[in-house]
PDB file of C-alpha atoms in Angstrom:
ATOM      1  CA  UNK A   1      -2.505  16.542  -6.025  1.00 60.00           C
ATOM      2  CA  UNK A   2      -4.199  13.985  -7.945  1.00 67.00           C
ATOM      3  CA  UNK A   3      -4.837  14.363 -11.777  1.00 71.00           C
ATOM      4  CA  UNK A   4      -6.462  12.266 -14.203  1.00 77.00           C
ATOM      5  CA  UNK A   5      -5.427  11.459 -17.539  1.00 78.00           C
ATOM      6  CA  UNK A   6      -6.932   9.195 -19.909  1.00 85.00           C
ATOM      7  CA  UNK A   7      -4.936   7.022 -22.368  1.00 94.00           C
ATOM      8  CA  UNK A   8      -6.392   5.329 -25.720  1.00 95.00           C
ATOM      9  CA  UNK A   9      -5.827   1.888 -25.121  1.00 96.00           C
ATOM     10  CA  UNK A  10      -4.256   1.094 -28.762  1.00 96.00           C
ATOM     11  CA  UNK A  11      -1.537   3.680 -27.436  1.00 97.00           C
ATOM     12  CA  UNK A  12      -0.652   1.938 -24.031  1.00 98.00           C
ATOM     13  CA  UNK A  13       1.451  -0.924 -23.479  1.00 98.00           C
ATOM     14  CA  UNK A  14       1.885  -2.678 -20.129  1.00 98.00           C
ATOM     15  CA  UNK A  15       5.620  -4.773 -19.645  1.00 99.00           C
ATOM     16  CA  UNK A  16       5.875  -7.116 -16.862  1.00 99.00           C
ATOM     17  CA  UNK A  17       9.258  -7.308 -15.155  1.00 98.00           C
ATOM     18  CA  UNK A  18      10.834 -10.222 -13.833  1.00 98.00           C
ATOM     19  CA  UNK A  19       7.750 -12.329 -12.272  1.00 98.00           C
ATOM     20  CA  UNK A  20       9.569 -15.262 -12.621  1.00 98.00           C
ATOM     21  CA  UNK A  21       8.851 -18.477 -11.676  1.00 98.00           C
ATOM     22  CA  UNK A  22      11.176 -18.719  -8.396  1.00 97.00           C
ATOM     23  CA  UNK A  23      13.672 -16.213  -6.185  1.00 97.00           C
ATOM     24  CA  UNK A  24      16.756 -16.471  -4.374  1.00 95.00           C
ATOM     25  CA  UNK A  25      14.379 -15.299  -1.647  1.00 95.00           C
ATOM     26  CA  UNK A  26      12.158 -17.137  -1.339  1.00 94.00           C
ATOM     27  CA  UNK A  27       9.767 -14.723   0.705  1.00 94.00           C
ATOM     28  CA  UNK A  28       9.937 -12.926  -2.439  1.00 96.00           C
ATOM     29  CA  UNK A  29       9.180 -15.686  -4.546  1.00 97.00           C
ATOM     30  CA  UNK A  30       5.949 -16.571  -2.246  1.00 97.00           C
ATOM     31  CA  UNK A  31       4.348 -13.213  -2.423  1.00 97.00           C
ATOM     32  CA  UNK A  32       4.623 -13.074  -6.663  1.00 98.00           C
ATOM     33  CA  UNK A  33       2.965 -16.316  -6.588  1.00 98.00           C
ATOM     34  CA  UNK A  34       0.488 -14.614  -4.177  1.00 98.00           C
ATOM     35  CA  UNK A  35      -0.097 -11.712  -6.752  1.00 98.00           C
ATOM     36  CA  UNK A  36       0.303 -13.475 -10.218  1.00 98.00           C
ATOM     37  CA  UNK A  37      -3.419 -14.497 -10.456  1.00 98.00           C
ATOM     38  CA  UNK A  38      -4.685 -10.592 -10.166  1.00 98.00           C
ATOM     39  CA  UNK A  39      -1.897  -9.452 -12.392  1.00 98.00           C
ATOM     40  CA  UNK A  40      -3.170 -11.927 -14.826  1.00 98.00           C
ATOM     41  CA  UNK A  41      -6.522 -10.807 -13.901  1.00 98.00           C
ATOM     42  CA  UNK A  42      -5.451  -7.327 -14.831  1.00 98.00           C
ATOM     43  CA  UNK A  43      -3.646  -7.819 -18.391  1.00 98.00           C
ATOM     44  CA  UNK A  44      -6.471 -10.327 -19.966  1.00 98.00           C
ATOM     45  CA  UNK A  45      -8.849  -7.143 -19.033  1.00 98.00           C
ATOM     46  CA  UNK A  46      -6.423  -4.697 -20.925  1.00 98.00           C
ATOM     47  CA  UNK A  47      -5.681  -6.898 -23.529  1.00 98.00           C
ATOM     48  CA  UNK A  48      -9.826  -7.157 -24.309  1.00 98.00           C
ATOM     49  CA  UNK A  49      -9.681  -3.204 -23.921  1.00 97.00           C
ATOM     50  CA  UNK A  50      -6.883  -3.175 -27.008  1.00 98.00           C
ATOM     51  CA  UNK A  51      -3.686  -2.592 -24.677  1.00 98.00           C
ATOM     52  CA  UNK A  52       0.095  -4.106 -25.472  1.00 98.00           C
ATOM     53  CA  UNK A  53       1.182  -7.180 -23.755  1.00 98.00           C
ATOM     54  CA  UNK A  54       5.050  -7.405 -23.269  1.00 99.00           C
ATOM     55  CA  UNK A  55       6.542  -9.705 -20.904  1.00 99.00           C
ATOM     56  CA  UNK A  56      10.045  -9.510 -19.482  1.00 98.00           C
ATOM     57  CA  UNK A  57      11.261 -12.090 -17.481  1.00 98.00           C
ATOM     58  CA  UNK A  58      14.848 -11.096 -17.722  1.00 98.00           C
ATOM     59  CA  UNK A  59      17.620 -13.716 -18.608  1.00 97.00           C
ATOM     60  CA  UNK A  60      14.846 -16.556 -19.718  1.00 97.00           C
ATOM     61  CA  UNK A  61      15.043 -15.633 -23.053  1.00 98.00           C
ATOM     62  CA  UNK A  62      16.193 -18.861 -24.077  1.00 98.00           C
ATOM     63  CA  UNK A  63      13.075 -20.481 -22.959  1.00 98.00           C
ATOM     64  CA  UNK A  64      10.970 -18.762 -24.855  1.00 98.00           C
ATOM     65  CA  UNK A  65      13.362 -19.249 -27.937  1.00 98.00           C
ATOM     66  CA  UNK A  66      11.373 -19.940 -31.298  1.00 97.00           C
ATOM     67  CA  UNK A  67       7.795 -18.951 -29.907  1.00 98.00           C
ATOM     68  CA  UNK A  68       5.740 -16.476 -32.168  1.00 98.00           C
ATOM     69  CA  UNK A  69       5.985 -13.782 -29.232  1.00 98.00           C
ATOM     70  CA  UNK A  70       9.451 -13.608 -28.993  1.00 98.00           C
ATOM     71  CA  UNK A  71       9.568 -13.570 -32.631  1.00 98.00           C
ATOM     72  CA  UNK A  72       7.108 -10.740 -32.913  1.00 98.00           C
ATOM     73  CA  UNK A  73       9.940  -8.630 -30.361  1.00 98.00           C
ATOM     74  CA  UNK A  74      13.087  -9.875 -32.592  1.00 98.00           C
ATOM     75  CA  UNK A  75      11.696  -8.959 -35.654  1.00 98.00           C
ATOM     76  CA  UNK A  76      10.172  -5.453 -34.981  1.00 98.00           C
ATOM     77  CA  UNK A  77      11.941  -2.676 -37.431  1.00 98.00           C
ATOM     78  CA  UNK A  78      14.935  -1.500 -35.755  1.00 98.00           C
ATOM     79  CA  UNK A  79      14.185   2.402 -34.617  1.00 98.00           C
ATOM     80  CA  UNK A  80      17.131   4.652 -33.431  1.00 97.00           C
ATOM     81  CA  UNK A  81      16.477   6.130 -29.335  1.00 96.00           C
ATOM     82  CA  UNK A  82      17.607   9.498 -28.410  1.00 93.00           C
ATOM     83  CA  UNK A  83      19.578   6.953 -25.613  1.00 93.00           C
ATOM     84  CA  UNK A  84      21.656   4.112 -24.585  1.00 93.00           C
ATOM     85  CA  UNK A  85      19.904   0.746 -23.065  1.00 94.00           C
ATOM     86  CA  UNK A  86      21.316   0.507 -20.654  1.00 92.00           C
ATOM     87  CA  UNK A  87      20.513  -0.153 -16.957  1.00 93.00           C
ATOM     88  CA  UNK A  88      19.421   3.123 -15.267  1.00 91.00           C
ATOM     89  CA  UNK A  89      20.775   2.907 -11.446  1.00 86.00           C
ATOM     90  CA  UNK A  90      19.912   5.782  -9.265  1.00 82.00           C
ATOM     91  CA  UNK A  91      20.432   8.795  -9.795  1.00 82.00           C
ATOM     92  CA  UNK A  92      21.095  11.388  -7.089  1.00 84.00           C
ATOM     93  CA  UNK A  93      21.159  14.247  -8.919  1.00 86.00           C
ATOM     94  CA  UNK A  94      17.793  13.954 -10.000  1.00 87.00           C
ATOM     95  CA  UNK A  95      16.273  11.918  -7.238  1.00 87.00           C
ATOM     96  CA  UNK A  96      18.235  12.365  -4.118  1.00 86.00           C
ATOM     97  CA  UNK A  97      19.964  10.256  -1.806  1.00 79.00           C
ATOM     98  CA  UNK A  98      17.889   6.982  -1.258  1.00 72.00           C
ATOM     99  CA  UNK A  99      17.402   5.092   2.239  1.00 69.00           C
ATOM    100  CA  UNK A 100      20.186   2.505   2.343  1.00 65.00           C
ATOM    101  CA  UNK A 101      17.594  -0.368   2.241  1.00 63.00           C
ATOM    102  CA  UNK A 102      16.281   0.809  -1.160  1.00 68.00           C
ATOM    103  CA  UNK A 103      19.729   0.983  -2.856  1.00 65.00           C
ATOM    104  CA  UNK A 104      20.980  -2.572  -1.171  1.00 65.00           C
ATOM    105  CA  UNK A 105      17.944  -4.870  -1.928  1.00 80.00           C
ATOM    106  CA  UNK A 106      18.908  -8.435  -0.439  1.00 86.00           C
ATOM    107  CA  UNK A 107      16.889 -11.469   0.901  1.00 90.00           C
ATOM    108  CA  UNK A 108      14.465  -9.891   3.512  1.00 87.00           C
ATOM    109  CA  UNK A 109      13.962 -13.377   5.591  1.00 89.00           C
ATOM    110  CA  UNK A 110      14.813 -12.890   9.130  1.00 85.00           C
ATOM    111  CA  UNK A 111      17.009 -15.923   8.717  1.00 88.00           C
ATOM    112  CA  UNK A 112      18.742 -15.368   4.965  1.00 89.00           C
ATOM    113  CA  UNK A 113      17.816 -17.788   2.130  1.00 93.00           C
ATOM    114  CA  UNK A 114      20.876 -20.195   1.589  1.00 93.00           C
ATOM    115  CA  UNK A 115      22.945 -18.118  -0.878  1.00 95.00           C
ATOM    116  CA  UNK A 116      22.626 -14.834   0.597  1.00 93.00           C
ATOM    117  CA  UNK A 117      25.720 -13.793   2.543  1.00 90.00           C
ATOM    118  CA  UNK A 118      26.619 -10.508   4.472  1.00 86.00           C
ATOM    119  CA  UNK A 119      29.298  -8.625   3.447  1.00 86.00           C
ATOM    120  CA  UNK A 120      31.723  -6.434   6.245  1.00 84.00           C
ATOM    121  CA  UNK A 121      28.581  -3.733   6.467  1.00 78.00           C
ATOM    122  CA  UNK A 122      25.893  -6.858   7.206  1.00 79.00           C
ATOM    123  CA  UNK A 123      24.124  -5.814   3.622  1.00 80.00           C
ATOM    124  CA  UNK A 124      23.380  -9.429   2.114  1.00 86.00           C
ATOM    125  CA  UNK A 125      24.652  -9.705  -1.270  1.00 85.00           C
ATOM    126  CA  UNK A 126      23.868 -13.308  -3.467  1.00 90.00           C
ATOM    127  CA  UNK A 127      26.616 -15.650  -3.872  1.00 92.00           C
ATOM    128  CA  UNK A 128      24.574 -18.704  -4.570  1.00 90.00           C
ATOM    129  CA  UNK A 129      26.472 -21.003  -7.693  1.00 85.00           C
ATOM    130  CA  UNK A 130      22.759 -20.910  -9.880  1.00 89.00           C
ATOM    131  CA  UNK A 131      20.013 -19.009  -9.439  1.00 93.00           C
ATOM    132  CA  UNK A 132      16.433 -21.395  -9.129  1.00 95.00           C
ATOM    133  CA  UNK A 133      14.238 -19.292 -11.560  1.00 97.00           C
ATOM    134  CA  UNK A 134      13.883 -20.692 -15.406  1.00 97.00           C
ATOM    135  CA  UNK A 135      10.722 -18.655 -17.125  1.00 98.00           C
ATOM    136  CA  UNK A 136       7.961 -16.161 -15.890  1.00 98.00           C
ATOM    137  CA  UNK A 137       5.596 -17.699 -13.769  1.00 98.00           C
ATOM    138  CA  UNK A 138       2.349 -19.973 -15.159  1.00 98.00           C
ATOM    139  CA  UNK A 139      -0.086 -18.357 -13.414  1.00 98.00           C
ATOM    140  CA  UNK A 140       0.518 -15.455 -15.871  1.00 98.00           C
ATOM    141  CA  UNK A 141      -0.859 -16.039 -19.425  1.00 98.00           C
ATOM    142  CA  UNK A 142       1.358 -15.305 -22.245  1.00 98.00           C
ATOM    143  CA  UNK A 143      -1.303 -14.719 -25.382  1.00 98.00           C
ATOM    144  CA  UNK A 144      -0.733 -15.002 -29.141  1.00 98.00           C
ATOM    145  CA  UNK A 145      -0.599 -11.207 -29.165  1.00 98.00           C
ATOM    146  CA  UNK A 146       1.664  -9.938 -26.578  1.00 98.00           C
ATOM    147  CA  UNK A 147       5.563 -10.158 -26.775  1.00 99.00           C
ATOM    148  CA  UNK A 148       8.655 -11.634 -24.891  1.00 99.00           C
ATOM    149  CA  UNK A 149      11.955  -9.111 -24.639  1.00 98.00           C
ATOM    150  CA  UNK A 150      14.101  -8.351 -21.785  1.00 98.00           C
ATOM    151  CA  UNK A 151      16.207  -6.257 -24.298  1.00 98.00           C
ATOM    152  CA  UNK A 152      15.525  -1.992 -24.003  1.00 98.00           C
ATOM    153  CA  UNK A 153      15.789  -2.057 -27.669  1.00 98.00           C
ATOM    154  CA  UNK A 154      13.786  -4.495 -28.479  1.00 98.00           C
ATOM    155  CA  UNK A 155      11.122  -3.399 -26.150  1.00 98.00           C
ATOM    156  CA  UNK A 156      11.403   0.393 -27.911  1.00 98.00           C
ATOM    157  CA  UNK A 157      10.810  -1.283 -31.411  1.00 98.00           C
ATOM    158  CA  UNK A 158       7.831  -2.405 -30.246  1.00 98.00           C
ATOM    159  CA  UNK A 159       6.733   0.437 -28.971  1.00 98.00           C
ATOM    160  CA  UNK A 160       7.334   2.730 -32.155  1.00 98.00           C
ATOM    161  CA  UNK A 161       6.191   0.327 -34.466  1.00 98.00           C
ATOM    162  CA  UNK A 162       2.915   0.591 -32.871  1.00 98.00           C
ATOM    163  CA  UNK A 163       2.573   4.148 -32.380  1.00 98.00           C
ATOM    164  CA  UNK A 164       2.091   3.429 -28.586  1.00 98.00           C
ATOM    165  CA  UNK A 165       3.659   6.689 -26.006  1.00 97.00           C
ATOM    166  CA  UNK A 166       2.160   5.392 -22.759  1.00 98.00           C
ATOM    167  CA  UNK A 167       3.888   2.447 -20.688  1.00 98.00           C
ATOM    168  CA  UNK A 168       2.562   1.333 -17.588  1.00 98.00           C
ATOM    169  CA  UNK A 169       5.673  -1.083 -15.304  1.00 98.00           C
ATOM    170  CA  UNK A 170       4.565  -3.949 -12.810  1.00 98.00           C
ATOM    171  CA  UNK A 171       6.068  -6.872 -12.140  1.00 98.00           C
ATOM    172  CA  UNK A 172       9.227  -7.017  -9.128  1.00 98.00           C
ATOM    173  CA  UNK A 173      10.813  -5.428  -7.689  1.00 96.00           C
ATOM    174  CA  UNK A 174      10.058  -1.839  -7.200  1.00 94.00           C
ATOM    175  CA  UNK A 175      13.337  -0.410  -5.612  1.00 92.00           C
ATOM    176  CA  UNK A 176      15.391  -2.213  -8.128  1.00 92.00           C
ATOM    177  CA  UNK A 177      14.281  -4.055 -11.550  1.00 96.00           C
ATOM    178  CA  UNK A 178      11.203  -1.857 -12.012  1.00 97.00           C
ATOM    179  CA  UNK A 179      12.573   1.439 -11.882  1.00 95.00           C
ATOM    180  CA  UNK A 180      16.487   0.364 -13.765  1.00 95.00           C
ATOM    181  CA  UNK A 181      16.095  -2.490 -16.287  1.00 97.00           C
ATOM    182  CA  UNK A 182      16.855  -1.372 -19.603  1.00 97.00           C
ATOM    183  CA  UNK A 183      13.263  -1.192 -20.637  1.00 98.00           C
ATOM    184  CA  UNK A 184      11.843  -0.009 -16.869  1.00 98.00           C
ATOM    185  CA  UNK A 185      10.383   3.369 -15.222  1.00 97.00           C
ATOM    186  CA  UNK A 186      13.631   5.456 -15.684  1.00 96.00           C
ATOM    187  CA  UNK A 187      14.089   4.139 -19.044  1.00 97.00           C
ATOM    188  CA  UNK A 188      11.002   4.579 -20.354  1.00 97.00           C
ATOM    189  CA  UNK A 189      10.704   8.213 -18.423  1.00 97.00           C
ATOM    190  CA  UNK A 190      14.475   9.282 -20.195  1.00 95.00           C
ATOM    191  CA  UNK A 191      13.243   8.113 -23.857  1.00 96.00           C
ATOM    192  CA  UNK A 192       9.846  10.452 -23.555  1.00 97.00           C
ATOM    193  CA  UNK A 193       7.654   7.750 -23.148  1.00 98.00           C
ATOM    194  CA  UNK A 194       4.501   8.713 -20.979  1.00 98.00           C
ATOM    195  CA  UNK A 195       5.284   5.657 -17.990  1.00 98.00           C
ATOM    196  CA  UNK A 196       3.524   4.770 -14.836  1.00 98.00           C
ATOM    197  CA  UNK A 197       3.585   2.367 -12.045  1.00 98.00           C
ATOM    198  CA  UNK A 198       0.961   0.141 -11.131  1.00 98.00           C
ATOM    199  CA  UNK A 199       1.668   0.010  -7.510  1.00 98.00           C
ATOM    200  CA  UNK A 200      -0.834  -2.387  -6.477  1.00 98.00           C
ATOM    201  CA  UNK A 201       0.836  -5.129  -8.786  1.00 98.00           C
ATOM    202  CA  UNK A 202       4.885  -4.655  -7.871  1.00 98.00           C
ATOM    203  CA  UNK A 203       6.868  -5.801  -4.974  1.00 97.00           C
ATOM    204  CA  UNK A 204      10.086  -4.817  -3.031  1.00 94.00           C
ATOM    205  CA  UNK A 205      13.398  -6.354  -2.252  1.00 92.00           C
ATOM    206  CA  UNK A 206      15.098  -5.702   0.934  1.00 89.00           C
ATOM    207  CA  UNK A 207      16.591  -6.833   3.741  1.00 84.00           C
ATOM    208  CA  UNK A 208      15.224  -5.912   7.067  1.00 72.00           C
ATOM    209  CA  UNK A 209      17.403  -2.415   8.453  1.00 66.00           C
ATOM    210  CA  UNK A 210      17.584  -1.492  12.187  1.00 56.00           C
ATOM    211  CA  UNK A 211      15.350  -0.768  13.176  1.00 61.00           C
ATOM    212  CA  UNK A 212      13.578  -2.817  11.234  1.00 75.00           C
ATOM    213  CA  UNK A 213      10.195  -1.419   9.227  1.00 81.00           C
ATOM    214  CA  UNK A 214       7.760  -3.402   7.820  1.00 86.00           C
ATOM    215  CA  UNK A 215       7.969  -5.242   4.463  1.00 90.00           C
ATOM    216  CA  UNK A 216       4.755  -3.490   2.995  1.00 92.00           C
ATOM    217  CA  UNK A 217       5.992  -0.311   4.517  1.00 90.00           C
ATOM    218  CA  UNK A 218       9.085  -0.410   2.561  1.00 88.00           C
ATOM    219  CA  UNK A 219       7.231  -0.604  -0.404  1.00 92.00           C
ATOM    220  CA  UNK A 220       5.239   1.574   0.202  1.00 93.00           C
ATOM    221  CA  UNK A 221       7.793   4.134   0.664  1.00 90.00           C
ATOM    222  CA  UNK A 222       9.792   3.233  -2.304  1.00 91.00           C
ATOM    223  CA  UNK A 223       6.433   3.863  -4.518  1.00 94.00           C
ATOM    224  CA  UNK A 224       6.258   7.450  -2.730  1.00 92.00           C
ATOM    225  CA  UNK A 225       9.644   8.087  -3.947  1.00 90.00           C
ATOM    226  CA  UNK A 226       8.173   6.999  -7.551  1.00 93.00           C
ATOM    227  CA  UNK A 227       6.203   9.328  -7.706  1.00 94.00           C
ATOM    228  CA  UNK A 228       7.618  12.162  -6.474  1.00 92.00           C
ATOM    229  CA  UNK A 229      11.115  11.486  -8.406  1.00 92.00           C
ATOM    230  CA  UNK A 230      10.148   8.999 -11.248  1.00 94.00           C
ATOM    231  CA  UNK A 231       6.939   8.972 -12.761  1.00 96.00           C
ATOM    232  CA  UNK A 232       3.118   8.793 -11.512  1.00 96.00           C
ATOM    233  CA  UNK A 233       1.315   5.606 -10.651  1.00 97.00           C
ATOM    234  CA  UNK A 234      -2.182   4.263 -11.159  1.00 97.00           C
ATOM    235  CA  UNK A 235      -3.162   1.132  -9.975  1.00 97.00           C
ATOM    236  CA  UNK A 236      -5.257  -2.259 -11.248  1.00 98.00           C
ATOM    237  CA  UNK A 237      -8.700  -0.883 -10.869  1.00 98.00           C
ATOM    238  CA  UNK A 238      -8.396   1.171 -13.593  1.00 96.00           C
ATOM    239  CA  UNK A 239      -8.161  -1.975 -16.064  1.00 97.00           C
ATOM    240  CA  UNK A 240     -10.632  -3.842 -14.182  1.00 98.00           C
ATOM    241  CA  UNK A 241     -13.017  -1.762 -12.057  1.00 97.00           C
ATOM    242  CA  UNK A 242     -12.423  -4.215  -8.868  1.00 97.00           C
ATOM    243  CA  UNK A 243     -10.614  -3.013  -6.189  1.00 98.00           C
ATOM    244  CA  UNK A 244      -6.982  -3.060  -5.918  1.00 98.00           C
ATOM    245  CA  UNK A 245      -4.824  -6.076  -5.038  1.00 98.00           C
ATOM    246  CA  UNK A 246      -3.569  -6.257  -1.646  1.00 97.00           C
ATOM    247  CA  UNK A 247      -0.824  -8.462  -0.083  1.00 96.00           C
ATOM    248  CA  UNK A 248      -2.232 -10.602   2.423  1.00 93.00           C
ATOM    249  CA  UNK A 249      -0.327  -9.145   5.499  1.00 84.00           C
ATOM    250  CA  UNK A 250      -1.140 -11.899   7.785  1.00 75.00           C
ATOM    251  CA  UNK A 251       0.957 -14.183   5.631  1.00 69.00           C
ATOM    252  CA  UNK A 252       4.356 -14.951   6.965  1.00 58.00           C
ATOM    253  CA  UNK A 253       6.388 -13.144   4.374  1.00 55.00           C
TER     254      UNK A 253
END
């Protein structure tokens, strides 16, 4: 059953997870290209209606070192959480046992990206010696108000200092990042924060299983399990009255 809830803009922040600026995958790395534009289509309109800009491309921090928006994340007041920060892997008790796909991740090529080997079970795991991606992508607009933290702490500073309960997650990848990170869905759902998923604006990472499902399918299923186990969902139309963004499923991804 559906239910609608309005936030107050000044209250809501939105974090973006991980669009960096390549993958291991690079299937994966093709279809955040494809979706960057209407993600960054999506914050400029909530950052006009007064909504909170943080971006999180995990393990770039350095690139970003000595800009005013990773500043503005270093610097907020230190506030105490009711929990740890750390990553929030799945958990069983309260969401049940997941499909093996979701759990695994790995390169979903049909041919693996160079890097990506199969362990005894044939679940691809990444051995590569460096991984290709350096900062979030370019397509997505970092302004002179929003914020730069992968760090769960850091993140929650911002947060209280602002007075802002409601966090909406997009960004990539669903199964994984999204839901575990230190400042994603599970995280923000355990602290008390109000959280969401924009499902039109995340992706999944999995290898194809036997039988094999489609890509979007996947996905889609993994969002299902969102929001029956996680948190509830919404999607970019309700920032900018257009319809929601939609993978081009013709593309060879």
């Amino acid at each position: 059953m559906k239910e609608v809830v309005y936030w107050k803009p000044e209250q809501t922040a939105i974090i973006v997870c991980d669009m960096w600026d390549d993958h291991t995958c690079k299937q994966a790395a093709r279809r955040v290209a494809e979706m960057a534009p209407a993600m960054n289509e999506t914050l400029m309109a909530a950052r006009k209606q007064g909504v909170f800009i943080i971006h999180a491309p995990s393990g770039r921090m350095n690139f970003y070192e000595g800009t005013p928006q990773r500043q503005r994340a270093i610097e907020a007041p230190f506030v105490k959480a009711p929990l740890d920060f750390k990553w929030k892997y799945w958990n069983e008790e309260k969401e049940g046992q997941p499909p093996d796909f979701v759990r695994a991740g790995g390169c979903g090529c049909k041919i693996p990206c160079k890097g990506w080997e199969p362990d005894e079970t044939g679940l691809r795991h990444w051995k590569g010696e460096k991984i290709p991606w350096t900062r979030q992508i370019k397509t997505i607009e970092i302004a002179d108000a929003d914020a730069i933290s992968d760090n769960g702490q850091e993140v929650y500073n911002l947060l209280e200092a602002r007075g802002i309960e409601n966090v909406v997650l997009m960004g990539v990848h669903t199964n994984l990042c999204v839901c575990g990170r230190p400042f994603g869905l599970r995280q923000m759902v355990y602290q008390g924060k109000n959280a969401v998923l924009c499902r039109d604006l995340t992706d999944s990472l999995f290898q194809q299983n036997d039988p094999p499902i489609s890509h979007f399918r996947g996905t889609e299923l993994v969002v299902e399990h969102i929001e029956k186990k996680i948190c509830p969902t919404t999607t970019s139309t309700t920032f900018t009255g257009k319809p929601a963004f939609r993978f081009d499923e013709n593309a060879t991804h």
